[in-house]
């Protein structure tokens, strides 16, 4: 019974915090609506109900993350990066042997799977995917975009973990990533470019950031020779860069596939014509 | 009366599916890799239900409230034809949503600690606080500016890739001269600024504008605001680290 009361109280606090975060947004929107646009909002009641649902939903979502996902996600990040676990799993218990980067393989697998699954659950990515689907008239699938982005985050975070383990400088990776993005931009279908750029920013909001940060800081504090402060940061940057690459790649692949099919059918019909002649 | 209920149930089923991968990853790693029981299983299940219900309400409310208001304001501004007020609105939205962002507050505090340990500022509470505040407002200003540039670009119809690639080049050049401690934080600050409420609003605003201005394509011109909002903080945070 006490647990229930505590839970309710905690939720009330989260709810108030969420309202606090939303107030500046609401003030700006309604302020401009009433003083500058000076027109009544269409379906005001519906919009206000929608706003209320958004705040309520976000509060529940955050509370649930705090209660369930973050503690266990952080705990797992700590256990997986623990030197004892890594030595034990590779049977290299003798002291003095430096750990090779490949012995952290469970960390990379965890980074990949948790990056993928938290991105699928990210509400802002879902919002952008719904809009993109609507605007493109259905040619960009909600799931296609979400999976492309999630794969990008997964690859980015595993690579970021590898960087922390090996200690290579962050900007080498980021700058190479930028160069790949620029080259891809030249060859990608023009329609997808702005959406691809946007998908870099949407991936890292509520769900992914806390767990990924815990993983980065956990790794940097456990791997010998790494500074928590300098090496712990940077995973988010990986998680926002690689989705751009993966979404552009997804668009390029589907364009290439469509072209190949087109030329195949074209060729087939030409062949047919030739044999008929 | 039955249709909204049905839609709500469908949204709930979608939320369950969206969150299933996380559950699978956690259960797999706990039982096969770490070989440990899941602690506080009751609490975790309750939390999971909260997350599912929360996501459902959020998505439901998004399509009822946030998307329509973002788009209707974009239409109204476009019809009014007053570019100045539109740009002021964009700046206010970018600045106002970022300055209150909890993730940003956390990151700027961390950055101030690093600066204090690196001897850039005095290791006193007052100096750390001042540094963190300055950084927070710098990032918020950067996001506001990004919204202004992004909206102006939509009006003019400039291709977003030129601005973004130009920004990247600036980032690369600045990386070579910025102090090493600030680089990781600068890169990360681009990712933390775009919150769960800002993203749908900005997207709706961009798409609404692009579809109400003649000659603009919502696919090409409507997206891109989020990308700009994740780019400018990197530049401004590095500049902050260099000037301070």
Short mmCIF file of C-alpha atoms in Angstrom, two decimals:
data_model
loop_
_atom_site.label_atom_id
_atom_site.label_comp_id
_atom_site.label_asym_id
_atom_site.label_seq_id
_atom_site.Cartn_x
_atom_site.Cartn_y
_atom_site.Cartn_z
CA UNK A 1 0.00 0.00 0.00
CA UNK A 2 2.85 2.36 0.87
CA UNK A 3 4.49 1.45 -2.40
CA UNK A 4 1.38 2.49 -4.31
CA UNK A 5 1.20 5.87 -2.54
CA UNK A 6 4.88 6.43 -3.19
CA UNK A 7 4.41 5.56 -6.85
CA UNK A 8 1.50 7.99 -7.18
CA UNK A 9 3.47 10.76 -5.47
CA UNK A 10 6.45 10.13 -7.71
CA UNK A 11 4.24 10.25 -10.76
CA UNK A 12 2.77 13.57 -9.57
CA UNK A 13 6.29 14.99 -9.37
CA UNK A 14 7.18 13.74 -12.86
CA UNK A 15 3.91 15.11 -14.21
CA UNK A 16 4.62 18.55 -12.73
CA UNK A 17 8.14 18.50 -14.18
CA UNK A 18 6.77 17.66 -17.61
CA UNK A 19 4.27 20.50 -17.37
CA UNK A 20 7.13 22.77 -16.38
CA UNK A 21 9.02 21.75 -19.52
CA UNK A 22 5.99 22.28 -21.72
CA UNK A 23 4.99 25.69 -20.32
CA UNK A 24 7.52 27.73 -22.33
CA UNK A 25 6.37 25.99 -25.51
CA UNK A 26 2.69 26.54 -24.69
CA UNK A 27 3.33 30.21 -23.83
CA UNK A 28 5.12 30.82 -27.13
CA UNK A 29 2.50 29.01 -29.21
CA UNK A 30 -0.58 30.48 -27.63
CA UNK A 31 1.04 33.90 -27.18
CA UNK A 32 1.79 34.18 -30.89
CA UNK A 33 -1.59 32.71 -31.76
CA UNK A 34 -3.51 35.29 -29.74
CA UNK A 35 -1.36 38.41 -30.12
CA UNK A 36 0.17 38.12 -33.57
CA UNK A 37 -2.02 35.81 -35.63
CA UNK A 38 -5.15 36.97 -33.77
CA UNK A 39 -7.33 34.25 -35.10
CA UNK A 40 -9.07 31.55 -33.12
CA UNK A 41 -7.37 28.16 -33.26
CA UNK A 42 -9.42 25.71 -35.34
CA UNK A 43 -10.77 22.85 -33.17
CA UNK A 44 -9.38 24.48 -30.03
CA UNK A 45 -10.92 21.91 -27.72
CA UNK A 46 -9.46 19.02 -29.67
CA UNK A 47 -6.03 20.65 -29.79
CA UNK A 48 -6.06 21.27 -26.04
CA UNK A 49 -7.09 17.66 -25.39
CA UNK A 50 -4.27 16.56 -27.65
CA UNK A 51 -1.82 18.75 -25.75
CA UNK A 52 -3.02 17.25 -22.49
CA UNK A 53 -2.54 13.72 -23.84
CA UNK A 54 0.97 14.59 -24.99
CA UNK A 55 1.94 15.88 -21.56
CA UNK A 56 0.28 13.00 -19.73
CA UNK A 57 1.83 10.46 -22.10
CA UNK A 58 5.28 11.97 -21.82
CA UNK A 59 5.06 12.03 -18.01
CA UNK A 60 4.01 8.37 -17.86
CA UNK A 61 6.68 7.47 -20.37
CA UNK A 62 9.45 9.24 -18.42
CA UNK A 63 8.29 7.80 -15.11
CA UNK A 64 8.27 4.29 -16.57
CA UNK A 65 11.74 4.78 -18.02
CA UNK A 66 13.04 5.99 -14.65
CA UNK A 67 11.46 3.06 -12.82
CA UNK A 68 12.21 0.22 -15.17
CA UNK A 69 14.51 0.81 -18.08
CA UNK A 70 17.19 3.19 -16.90
CA UNK A 71 18.21 1.34 -13.71
CA UNK A 72 18.50 -2.01 -15.44
CA UNK A 73 20.06 -0.54 -18.59
CA UNK A 74 22.69 1.29 -16.55
CA UNK A 75 23.33 -1.74 -14.37
CA UNK A 76 23.84 -3.93 -17.42
CA UNK A 77 26.17 -1.37 -18.97
CA UNK A 78 28.26 -1.43 -15.80
CA UNK A 79 28.34 -5.22 -15.56
CA UNK A 80 29.23 -5.73 -19.21
CA UNK A 81 32.11 -3.26 -19.10
CA UNK A 82 33.44 -4.72 -15.85
CA UNK A 83 36.97 -6.04 -16.24
CA UNK A 84 36.14 -9.17 -14.22
CA UNK A 85 33.35 -10.05 -16.64
CA UNK A 86 35.51 -9.47 -19.68
CA UNK A 87 38.43 -11.51 -18.32
CA UNK A 88 36.13 -14.23 -17.13
CA UNK A 89 34.36 -14.56 -20.44
CA UNK A 90 37.66 -14.88 -22.27
CA UNK A 91 39.39 -17.07 -19.65
CA UNK A 92 42.28 -14.63 -19.47
CA UNK A 93 42.31 -14.40 -15.72
CA UNK A 94 46.05 -14.02 -15.34
CA UNK A 95 46.98 -10.55 -14.30
CA UNK A 96 49.25 -8.41 -16.38
CA UNK A 97 47.88 -9.44 -19.75
CA UNK A 98 46.55 -6.44 -21.60
CA UNK A 99 43.00 -6.91 -22.81
CA UNK A 100 42.73 -6.91 -26.57
CA UNK A 101 39.94 -4.74 -28.00
CA UNK A 102 38.24 -7.79 -29.50
CA UNK A 103 37.62 -9.23 -26.02
CA UNK A 104 34.99 -6.60 -25.45
CA UNK A 105 32.79 -8.30 -28.01
CA UNK A 106 29.77 -8.54 -25.65
CA UNK A 107 29.95 -4.77 -25.20
CA UNK A 108 29.76 -4.22 -28.95
CA UNK A 109 26.87 -6.66 -29.30
CA UNK A 110 25.05 -5.00 -26.43
CA UNK A 111 25.71 -1.54 -27.91
CA UNK A 112 24.34 -2.67 -31.26
CA UNK A 113 21.18 -4.32 -29.93
CA UNK A 114 20.36 -1.68 -27.32
CA UNK A 115 20.99 1.11 -29.84
CA UNK A 116 18.66 -0.54 -32.31
CA UNK A 117 15.88 -1.31 -29.85
CA UNK A 118 15.86 2.06 -28.04
CA UNK A 119 15.72 3.87 -31.39
CA UNK A 120 12.69 1.84 -32.45
CA UNK A 121 11.02 2.99 -29.21
CA UNK A 122 11.98 6.68 -29.68
CA UNK A 123 8.77 8.77 -29.83
CA UNK A 124 10.20 11.68 -31.83
CA UNK A 125 11.48 9.35 -34.54
CA UNK A 126 8.02 7.84 -34.79
CA UNK A 127 6.56 11.35 -35.11
CA UNK A 128 8.92 12.24 -37.97
CA UNK A 129 8.29 8.88 -39.66
CA UNK A 130 4.53 9.44 -39.54
CA UNK A 131 4.96 12.88 -41.13
CA UNK A 132 7.41 11.63 -43.76
CA UNK A 133 5.02 8.85 -44.70
CA UNK A 134 2.17 11.34 -45.03
CA UNK A 135 4.12 13.93 -47.02
CA UNK A 136 5.72 11.41 -49.39
CA UNK A 137 2.29 10.00 -50.19
CA UNK A 138 3.25 6.65 -48.68
CA UNK A 139 6.40 6.02 -50.72
CA UNK A 140 8.52 6.33 -47.57
CA UNK A 141 7.39 3.57 -45.25
CA UNK A 142 7.16 4.28 -41.51
CA UNK A 143 8.95 1.02 -40.76
CA UNK A 144 11.48 1.38 -43.54
CA UNK A 145 12.63 4.72 -42.15
CA UNK A 146 12.61 3.58 -38.53
CA UNK A 147 14.64 0.46 -39.26
CA UNK A 148 17.13 2.39 -41.41
CA UNK A 149 17.62 4.94 -38.62
CA UNK A 150 17.82 2.24 -35.93
CA UNK A 151 20.50 0.35 -37.89
CA UNK A 152 22.45 3.57 -38.21
CA UNK A 153 22.29 4.21 -34.46
CA UNK A 154 23.23 0.57 -33.74
CA UNK A 155 26.30 0.69 -35.98
CA UNK A 156 27.24 4.14 -34.73
CA UNK A 157 27.12 3.22 -31.05
CA UNK A 158 29.05 -0.04 -31.49
CA UNK A 159 31.71 1.82 -33.43
CA UNK A 160 31.73 4.50 -30.73
CA UNK A 161 32.33 1.83 -28.07
CA UNK A 162 35.16 0.40 -30.12
CA UNK A 163 36.66 3.89 -30.29
CA UNK A 164 36.52 4.23 -26.51
CA UNK A 165 38.22 0.83 -26.08
CA UNK A 166 40.97 1.57 -28.59
CA UNK A 167 41.33 5.23 -27.57
CA UNK A 168 41.40 6.61 -31.12
CA UNK A 169 40.51 10.34 -31.33
CA UNK A 170 36.80 11.10 -31.70
CA UNK A 171 37.13 13.68 -34.45
CA UNK A 172 38.81 11.22 -36.86
CA UNK A 173 35.57 9.25 -36.89
CA UNK A 174 33.23 12.22 -37.01
CA UNK A 175 35.15 13.96 -39.79
CA UNK A 176 35.33 10.74 -41.87
CA UNK A 177 31.61 10.34 -41.28
CA UNK A 178 30.97 13.87 -42.54
CA UNK A 179 33.01 13.15 -45.67
CA UNK A 180 30.94 10.01 -46.33
CA UNK A 181 27.74 12.05 -45.87
CA UNK A 182 28.94 14.69 -48.35
CA UNK A 183 29.81 12.05 -50.97
CA UNK A 184 26.49 10.28 -50.45
CA UNK A 185 24.63 13.59 -50.74
CA UNK A 186 26.03 14.08 -54.24
CA UNK A 187 24.69 10.71 -55.43
CA UNK A 188 21.44 10.41 -53.44
CA UNK A 189 17.93 11.07 -54.69
CA UNK A 190 17.28 14.76 -53.89
CA UNK A 191 13.94 14.09 -52.19
CA UNK A 192 15.44 12.11 -49.33
CA UNK A 193 18.32 14.43 -48.36
CA UNK A 194 16.54 16.81 -45.93
CA UNK A 195 14.75 13.91 -44.22
CA UNK A 196 18.01 11.97 -43.89
CA UNK A 197 19.71 14.98 -42.30
CA UNK A 198 16.80 15.39 -39.91
CA UNK A 199 16.90 11.76 -38.84
CA UNK A 200 20.32 12.39 -37.31
CA UNK A 201 18.83 14.79 -34.79
CA UNK A 202 15.67 12.93 -33.88
CA UNK A 203 17.27 9.68 -32.81
CA UNK A 204 18.79 10.92 -29.65
CA UNK A 205 16.09 12.13 -27.35
CA UNK A 206 14.34 10.47 -24.46
CA UNK A 207 15.12 6.78 -24.51
CA UNK A 208 18.52 6.42 -26.14
CA UNK A 209 20.57 9.18 -24.48
CA UNK A 210 20.55 8.01 -20.81
CA UNK A 211 21.38 4.37 -21.54
CA UNK A 212 24.00 5.20 -24.15
CA UNK A 213 25.62 7.81 -21.91
CA UNK A 214 25.79 5.23 -19.10
CA UNK A 215 27.46 2.79 -21.49
CA UNK A 216 30.00 5.38 -22.64
CA UNK A 217 30.89 6.61 -19.18
CA UNK A 218 30.95 3.03 -17.84
CA UNK A 219 33.35 1.95 -20.56
CA UNK A 220 35.58 5.00 -20.26
CA UNK A 221 35.87 4.57 -16.49
CA UNK A 222 36.72 0.84 -16.70
CA UNK A 223 39.02 0.59 -19.72
CA UNK A 224 42.59 1.22 -18.51
CA UNK A 225 44.05 4.50 -19.72
CA UNK A 226 40.75 6.20 -20.62
CA UNK A 227 39.47 9.38 -19.05
CA UNK A 228 35.82 9.35 -18.11
CA UNK A 229 35.56 13.04 -18.89
CA UNK A 230 37.25 13.11 -22.29
CA UNK A 231 36.38 9.65 -23.66
CA UNK A 232 32.97 9.20 -22.03
CA UNK A 233 31.42 11.81 -24.28
CA UNK A 234 30.98 11.39 -27.98
CA UNK A 235 28.69 8.36 -28.25
CA UNK A 236 25.70 10.64 -28.88
CA UNK A 237 27.61 12.22 -31.74
CA UNK A 238 28.05 8.77 -33.29
CA UNK A 239 24.36 8.08 -32.77
CA UNK A 240 23.39 11.27 -34.60
CA UNK A 241 25.84 10.93 -37.48
CA UNK A 242 25.36 7.33 -38.58
CA UNK A 243 21.59 7.46 -39.16
CA UNK A 244 22.21 10.11 -41.83
CA UNK A 245 24.53 7.66 -43.59
CA UNK A 246 22.15 4.72 -43.20
CA UNK A 247 19.05 6.62 -44.38
CA UNK A 248 20.92 7.95 -47.43
CA UNK A 249 22.19 4.43 -48.09
CA UNK A 250 18.66 3.06 -47.79
CA UNK A 251 17.44 5.59 -50.37
CA UNK A 252 20.37 4.86 -52.67
CA UNK A 253 19.80 1.12 -52.43
CA UNK A 254 16.10 1.39 -53.18
CA UNK A 255 16.82 3.71 -56.12
CA UNK A 256 19.47 1.34 -57.47
CA UNK A 257 17.12 -1.59 -57.02
CA UNK A 258 14.30 0.21 -58.82
CA UNK A 259 16.63 1.23 -61.65
CA UNK A 260 17.91 -2.32 -62.03
CA UNK A 261 14.40 -3.70 -62.16
CA UNK A 262 13.39 -1.05 -64.67
CA UNK A 263 16.33 -1.75 -66.94
CA UNK A 264 15.70 -5.47 -66.60
CA UNK A 265 12.10 -5.18 -67.69
CA UNK A 266 13.19 -2.79 -70.42
CA UNK A 267 15.81 -5.28 -71.57
CA UNK A 268 13.34 -8.13 -71.37
CA UNK A 269 10.85 -6.29 -73.52
CA UNK A 270 13.59 -5.35 -75.98
CA UNK A 271 14.72 -8.97 -76.16
CA UNK A 272 11.16 -10.02 -76.73
CA UNK A 273 10.78 -7.51 -79.52
CA UNK A 274 13.99 -8.75 -81.11
CA UNK A 275 12.94 -12.38 -81.04
CA UNK A 276 9.56 -11.46 -82.43
CA UNK A 277 11.20 -9.62 -85.26
CA UNK B 1 -17.90 6.79 -29.81
CA UNK B 2 -16.48 3.41 -30.75
CA UNK B 3 -14.06 4.66 -33.40
CA UNK B 4 -11.75 6.66 -31.06
CA UNK B 5 -11.64 3.71 -28.68
CA UNK B 6 -10.67 1.36 -31.47
CA UNK B 7 -7.96 3.78 -32.61
CA UNK B 8 -6.68 4.03 -29.07
CA UNK B 9 -6.49 0.26 -28.76
CA UNK B 10 -4.61 0.04 -32.03
CA UNK B 11 -2.15 2.69 -30.83
CA UNK B 12 -1.65 0.67 -27.64
CA UNK B 13 -0.92 -2.50 -29.60
CA UNK B 14 1.62 -0.55 -31.66
CA UNK B 15 3.31 0.73 -28.50
CA UNK B 16 3.62 -2.82 -27.14
CA UNK B 17 5.27 -3.85 -30.39
CA UNK B 18 7.58 -0.81 -30.44
CA UNK B 19 8.86 -1.57 -26.96
CA UNK B 20 9.20 -5.33 -27.35
CA UNK B 21 12.76 -5.18 -28.79
CA UNK B 22 14.08 -3.48 -25.63
CA UNK B 23 12.50 -6.18 -23.46
CA UNK B 24 14.03 -8.91 -25.62
CA UNK B 25 17.51 -7.36 -25.45
CA UNK B 26 17.36 -6.97 -21.68
CA UNK B 27 16.02 -10.48 -21.05
CA UNK B 28 18.57 -12.04 -23.41
CA UNK B 29 21.57 -10.29 -21.88
CA UNK B 30 20.44 -10.85 -18.30
CA UNK B 31 19.73 -14.55 -18.67
CA UNK B 32 22.29 -15.75 -21.23
CA UNK B 33 25.23 -13.36 -21.08
CA UNK B 34 25.33 -12.00 -17.56
CA UNK B 35 23.43 -15.03 -16.21
CA UNK B 36 21.74 -13.11 -13.47
CA UNK B 37 18.11 -12.87 -12.44
CA UNK B 38 16.37 -9.58 -13.21
CA UNK B 39 16.24 -7.57 -9.95
CA UNK B 40 12.94 -5.99 -8.75
CA UNK B 41 11.00 -7.74 -11.46
CA UNK B 42 7.64 -6.44 -10.18
CA UNK B 43 8.77 -2.83 -10.28
CA UNK B 44 10.19 -3.26 -13.75
CA UNK B 45 6.97 -4.72 -15.11
CA UNK B 46 4.98 -1.81 -13.64
CA UNK B 47 7.45 0.63 -15.19
CA UNK B 48 7.14 -1.14 -18.52
CA UNK B 49 3.36 -0.78 -18.45
CA UNK B 50 3.84 2.95 -17.70
CA UNK B 51 6.11 3.29 -20.72
CA UNK B 52 3.62 1.53 -22.99
CA UNK B 53 0.64 3.60 -21.79
CA UNK B 54 2.72 6.79 -21.93
CA UNK B 55 3.87 6.20 -25.50
CA UNK B 56 0.28 5.47 -26.51
CA UNK B 57 -1.05 8.74 -25.06
CA UNK B 58 1.84 10.69 -26.53
CA UNK B 59 1.32 9.43 -30.07
CA UNK B 60 -2.45 9.81 -29.78
CA UNK B 61 -2.11 13.39 -28.53
CA UNK B 62 0.51 14.19 -31.13
CA UNK B 63 -1.89 13.70 -34.00
CA UNK B 64 -4.69 15.47 -32.16
CA UNK B 65 -2.83 18.49 -30.83
CA UNK B 66 0.81 19.05 -31.71
CA UNK B 67 0.79 18.36 -35.45
CA UNK B 68 -2.40 20.35 -36.17
CA UNK B 69 -1.30 23.41 -34.19
CA UNK B 70 2.17 23.44 -35.75
CA UNK B 71 0.68 23.27 -39.21
CA UNK B 72 -2.16 25.71 -38.65
CA UNK B 73 0.28 28.31 -37.30
CA UNK B 74 2.50 27.82 -40.33
CA UNK B 75 -0.52 28.36 -42.61
CA UNK B 76 -1.60 31.45 -40.70
CA UNK B 77 1.88 33.00 -40.85
CA UNK B 78 2.14 32.24 -44.55
CA UNK B 79 -1.24 33.83 -45.22
CA UNK B 80 -0.36 36.90 -43.16
CA UNK B 81 2.82 37.22 -45.20
CA UNK B 82 4.72 38.88 -42.36
CA UNK B 83 8.19 37.34 -42.54
CA UNK B 84 9.54 39.29 -39.57
CA UNK B 85 7.01 37.86 -37.12
CA UNK B 86 7.50 34.39 -38.51
CA UNK B 87 11.25 34.62 -37.92
CA UNK B 88 10.71 35.97 -34.41
CA UNK B 89 8.33 33.08 -33.74
CA UNK B 90 10.90 30.58 -35.05
CA UNK B 91 13.60 32.05 -32.83
CA UNK B 92 11.34 32.04 -29.76
CA UNK B 93 10.35 28.42 -30.38
CA UNK B 94 13.95 27.28 -30.81
CA UNK B 95 15.32 29.28 -27.89
CA UNK B 96 12.39 28.64 -25.53
CA UNK B 97 12.24 24.89 -26.01
CA UNK B 98 16.00 24.47 -25.63
CA UNK B 99 16.64 26.61 -22.59
CA UNK B 100 14.31 24.43 -20.49
CA UNK B 101 15.69 21.13 -21.81
CA UNK B 102 16.83 18.95 -18.86
CA UNK B 103 19.39 17.05 -20.96
CA UNK B 104 21.06 20.33 -21.90
CA UNK B 105 21.23 21.49 -18.29
CA UNK B 106 22.95 18.22 -17.36
CA UNK B 107 25.46 18.43 -20.20
CA UNK B 108 26.39 22.06 -19.54
CA UNK B 109 27.02 21.26 -15.86
CA UNK B 110 29.33 18.39 -16.89
CA UNK B 111 31.13 20.68 -19.31
CA UNK B 112 31.69 23.27 -16.59
CA UNK B 113 33.24 20.59 -14.36
CA UNK B 114 35.60 19.57 -17.13
CA UNK B 115 36.57 23.18 -17.69
CA UNK B 116 37.25 23.59 -13.97
CA UNK B 117 39.39 20.44 -13.87
CA UNK B 118 41.27 21.54 -16.94
CA UNK B 119 42.08 24.85 -15.26
CA UNK B 120 40.18 26.90 -17.84
CA UNK B 121 38.06 28.48 -15.11
CA UNK B 122 38.46 28.69 -11.33
CA UNK B 123 37.25 25.58 -9.55
CA UNK B 124 34.81 27.58 -7.42
CA UNK B 125 31.08 26.92 -7.38
CA UNK B 126 30.31 30.40 -8.63
CA UNK B 127 32.66 30.15 -11.60
CA UNK B 128 31.35 26.69 -12.52
CA UNK B 129 27.77 27.88 -12.32
CA UNK B 130 28.50 30.93 -14.42
CA UNK B 131 30.22 28.82 -17.08
CA UNK B 132 27.34 26.33 -17.18
CA UNK B 133 24.74 29.11 -17.46
CA UNK B 134 26.67 30.79 -20.24
CA UNK B 135 26.95 27.52 -22.12
CA UNK B 136 23.23 26.78 -21.71
CA UNK B 137 22.22 30.16 -23.16
CA UNK B 138 24.79 29.78 -25.94
CA UNK B 139 23.23 26.49 -27.02
CA UNK B 140 19.69 27.87 -26.74
CA UNK B 141 20.69 30.87 -28.85
CA UNK B 142 22.27 28.51 -31.39
CA UNK B 143 19.03 26.52 -31.71
CA UNK B 144 16.98 29.72 -32.02
CA UNK B 145 19.29 30.91 -34.77
CA UNK B 146 19.03 27.52 -36.48
CA UNK B 147 15.24 27.84 -36.54
CA UNK B 148 15.53 31.33 -38.06
CA UNK B 149 17.96 30.16 -40.74
CA UNK B 150 15.83 27.06 -41.37
CA UNK B 151 12.59 29.02 -41.81
CA UNK B 152 14.29 31.63 -43.97
CA UNK B 153 15.67 28.82 -46.13
CA UNK B 154 12.18 27.39 -46.60
CA UNK B 155 10.88 30.80 -47.68
CA UNK B 156 13.76 31.26 -50.14
CA UNK B 157 13.81 27.62 -51.26
CA UNK B 158 17.57 27.18 -50.75
CA UNK B 159 18.74 23.55 -50.79
CA UNK B 160 19.43 22.41 -47.23
CA UNK B 161 22.54 20.41 -48.16
CA UNK B 162 24.58 23.54 -48.97
CA UNK B 163 23.92 25.01 -45.54
CA UNK B 164 24.55 21.72 -43.73
CA UNK B 165 27.71 20.85 -45.64
CA UNK B 166 28.98 24.40 -45.16
CA UNK B 167 28.29 23.95 -41.45
CA UNK B 168 30.18 20.65 -41.39
CA UNK B 169 33.20 22.29 -43.00
CA UNK B 170 33.08 24.98 -40.35
CA UNK B 171 32.87 22.28 -37.64
CA UNK B 172 35.90 20.46 -39.08
CA UNK B 173 37.94 23.67 -39.27
CA UNK B 174 36.99 24.63 -35.72
CA UNK B 175 37.84 21.14 -34.42
CA UNK B 176 41.46 21.69 -35.41
CA UNK B 177 41.80 24.77 -33.20
CA UNK B 178 39.29 24.14 -30.38
CA UNK B 179 40.55 22.96 -26.96
CA UNK B 180 40.43 19.15 -26.82
CA UNK B 181 38.21 18.92 -23.74
CA UNK B 182 35.35 20.78 -25.40
CA UNK B 183 35.20 18.71 -28.61
CA UNK B 184 33.33 15.68 -27.23
CA UNK B 185 30.82 17.90 -25.44
CA UNK B 186 30.36 20.11 -28.49
CA UNK B 187 29.60 17.12 -30.71
CA UNK B 188 27.21 15.68 -28.14
CA UNK B 189 25.39 18.97 -27.55
CA UNK B 190 24.10 18.81 -31.11
CA UNK B 191 22.28 15.61 -30.24
CA UNK B 192 20.74 16.59 -26.92
CA UNK B 193 18.99 19.77 -28.00
CA UNK B 194 16.12 18.23 -29.90
CA UNK B 195 13.53 17.06 -27.41
CA UNK B 196 10.48 14.91 -27.83
CA UNK B 197 8.08 17.86 -28.03
CA UNK B 198 10.29 20.16 -30.10
CA UNK B 199 10.84 17.63 -32.90
CA UNK B 200 7.16 17.10 -33.85
CA UNK B 201 6.42 20.84 -33.55
CA UNK B 202 9.37 21.92 -35.69
CA UNK B 203 8.60 19.21 -38.25
CA UNK B 204 4.96 20.28 -38.47
CA UNK B 205 6.01 23.94 -38.77
CA UNK B 206 8.46 23.21 -41.58
CA UNK B 207 6.08 21.00 -43.51
CA UNK B 208 3.18 23.42 -42.98
CA UNK B 209 5.28 26.32 -44.30
CA UNK B 210 6.61 24.38 -47.28
CA UNK B 211 3.14 23.26 -48.27
CA UNK B 212 1.57 26.72 -47.98
CA UNK B 213 4.25 28.64 -49.90
CA UNK B 214 3.86 28.36 -53.65
CA UNK B 215 6.60 26.48 -55.44
CA UNK B 216 7.93 24.66 -52.36
CA UNK B 217 7.93 20.91 -52.04
CA UNK B 218 7.17 19.66 -48.50
CA UNK B 219 9.57 16.73 -48.92
CA UNK B 220 12.52 18.86 -50.10
CA UNK B 221 11.84 22.09 -48.26
CA UNK B 222 9.77 20.97 -45.27
CA UNK B 223 12.39 18.84 -43.58
CA UNK B 224 15.75 20.15 -42.45
CA UNK B 225 14.90 22.25 -39.39
CA UNK B 226 15.97 19.50 -36.97
CA UNK B 227 19.22 18.99 -38.86
CA UNK B 228 20.07 22.67 -38.52
CA UNK B 229 19.12 22.64 -34.86
CA UNK B 230 21.59 19.81 -34.26
CA UNK B 231 24.38 21.51 -36.23
CA UNK B 232 24.55 25.07 -34.89
CA UNK B 233 25.08 24.06 -31.22
CA UNK B 234 28.28 22.20 -32.20
CA UNK B 235 29.68 25.37 -33.78
CA UNK B 236 28.58 27.64 -30.96
CA UNK B 237 29.81 25.36 -28.15
CA UNK B 238 33.24 25.09 -29.76
CA UNK B 239 33.32 28.87 -30.17
CA UNK B 240 32.33 29.21 -26.52
CA UNK B 241 35.17 26.88 -25.52
CA UNK B 242 37.64 28.87 -27.60
CA UNK B 243 36.58 32.31 -26.39
CA UNK B 244 36.25 31.46 -22.71
#
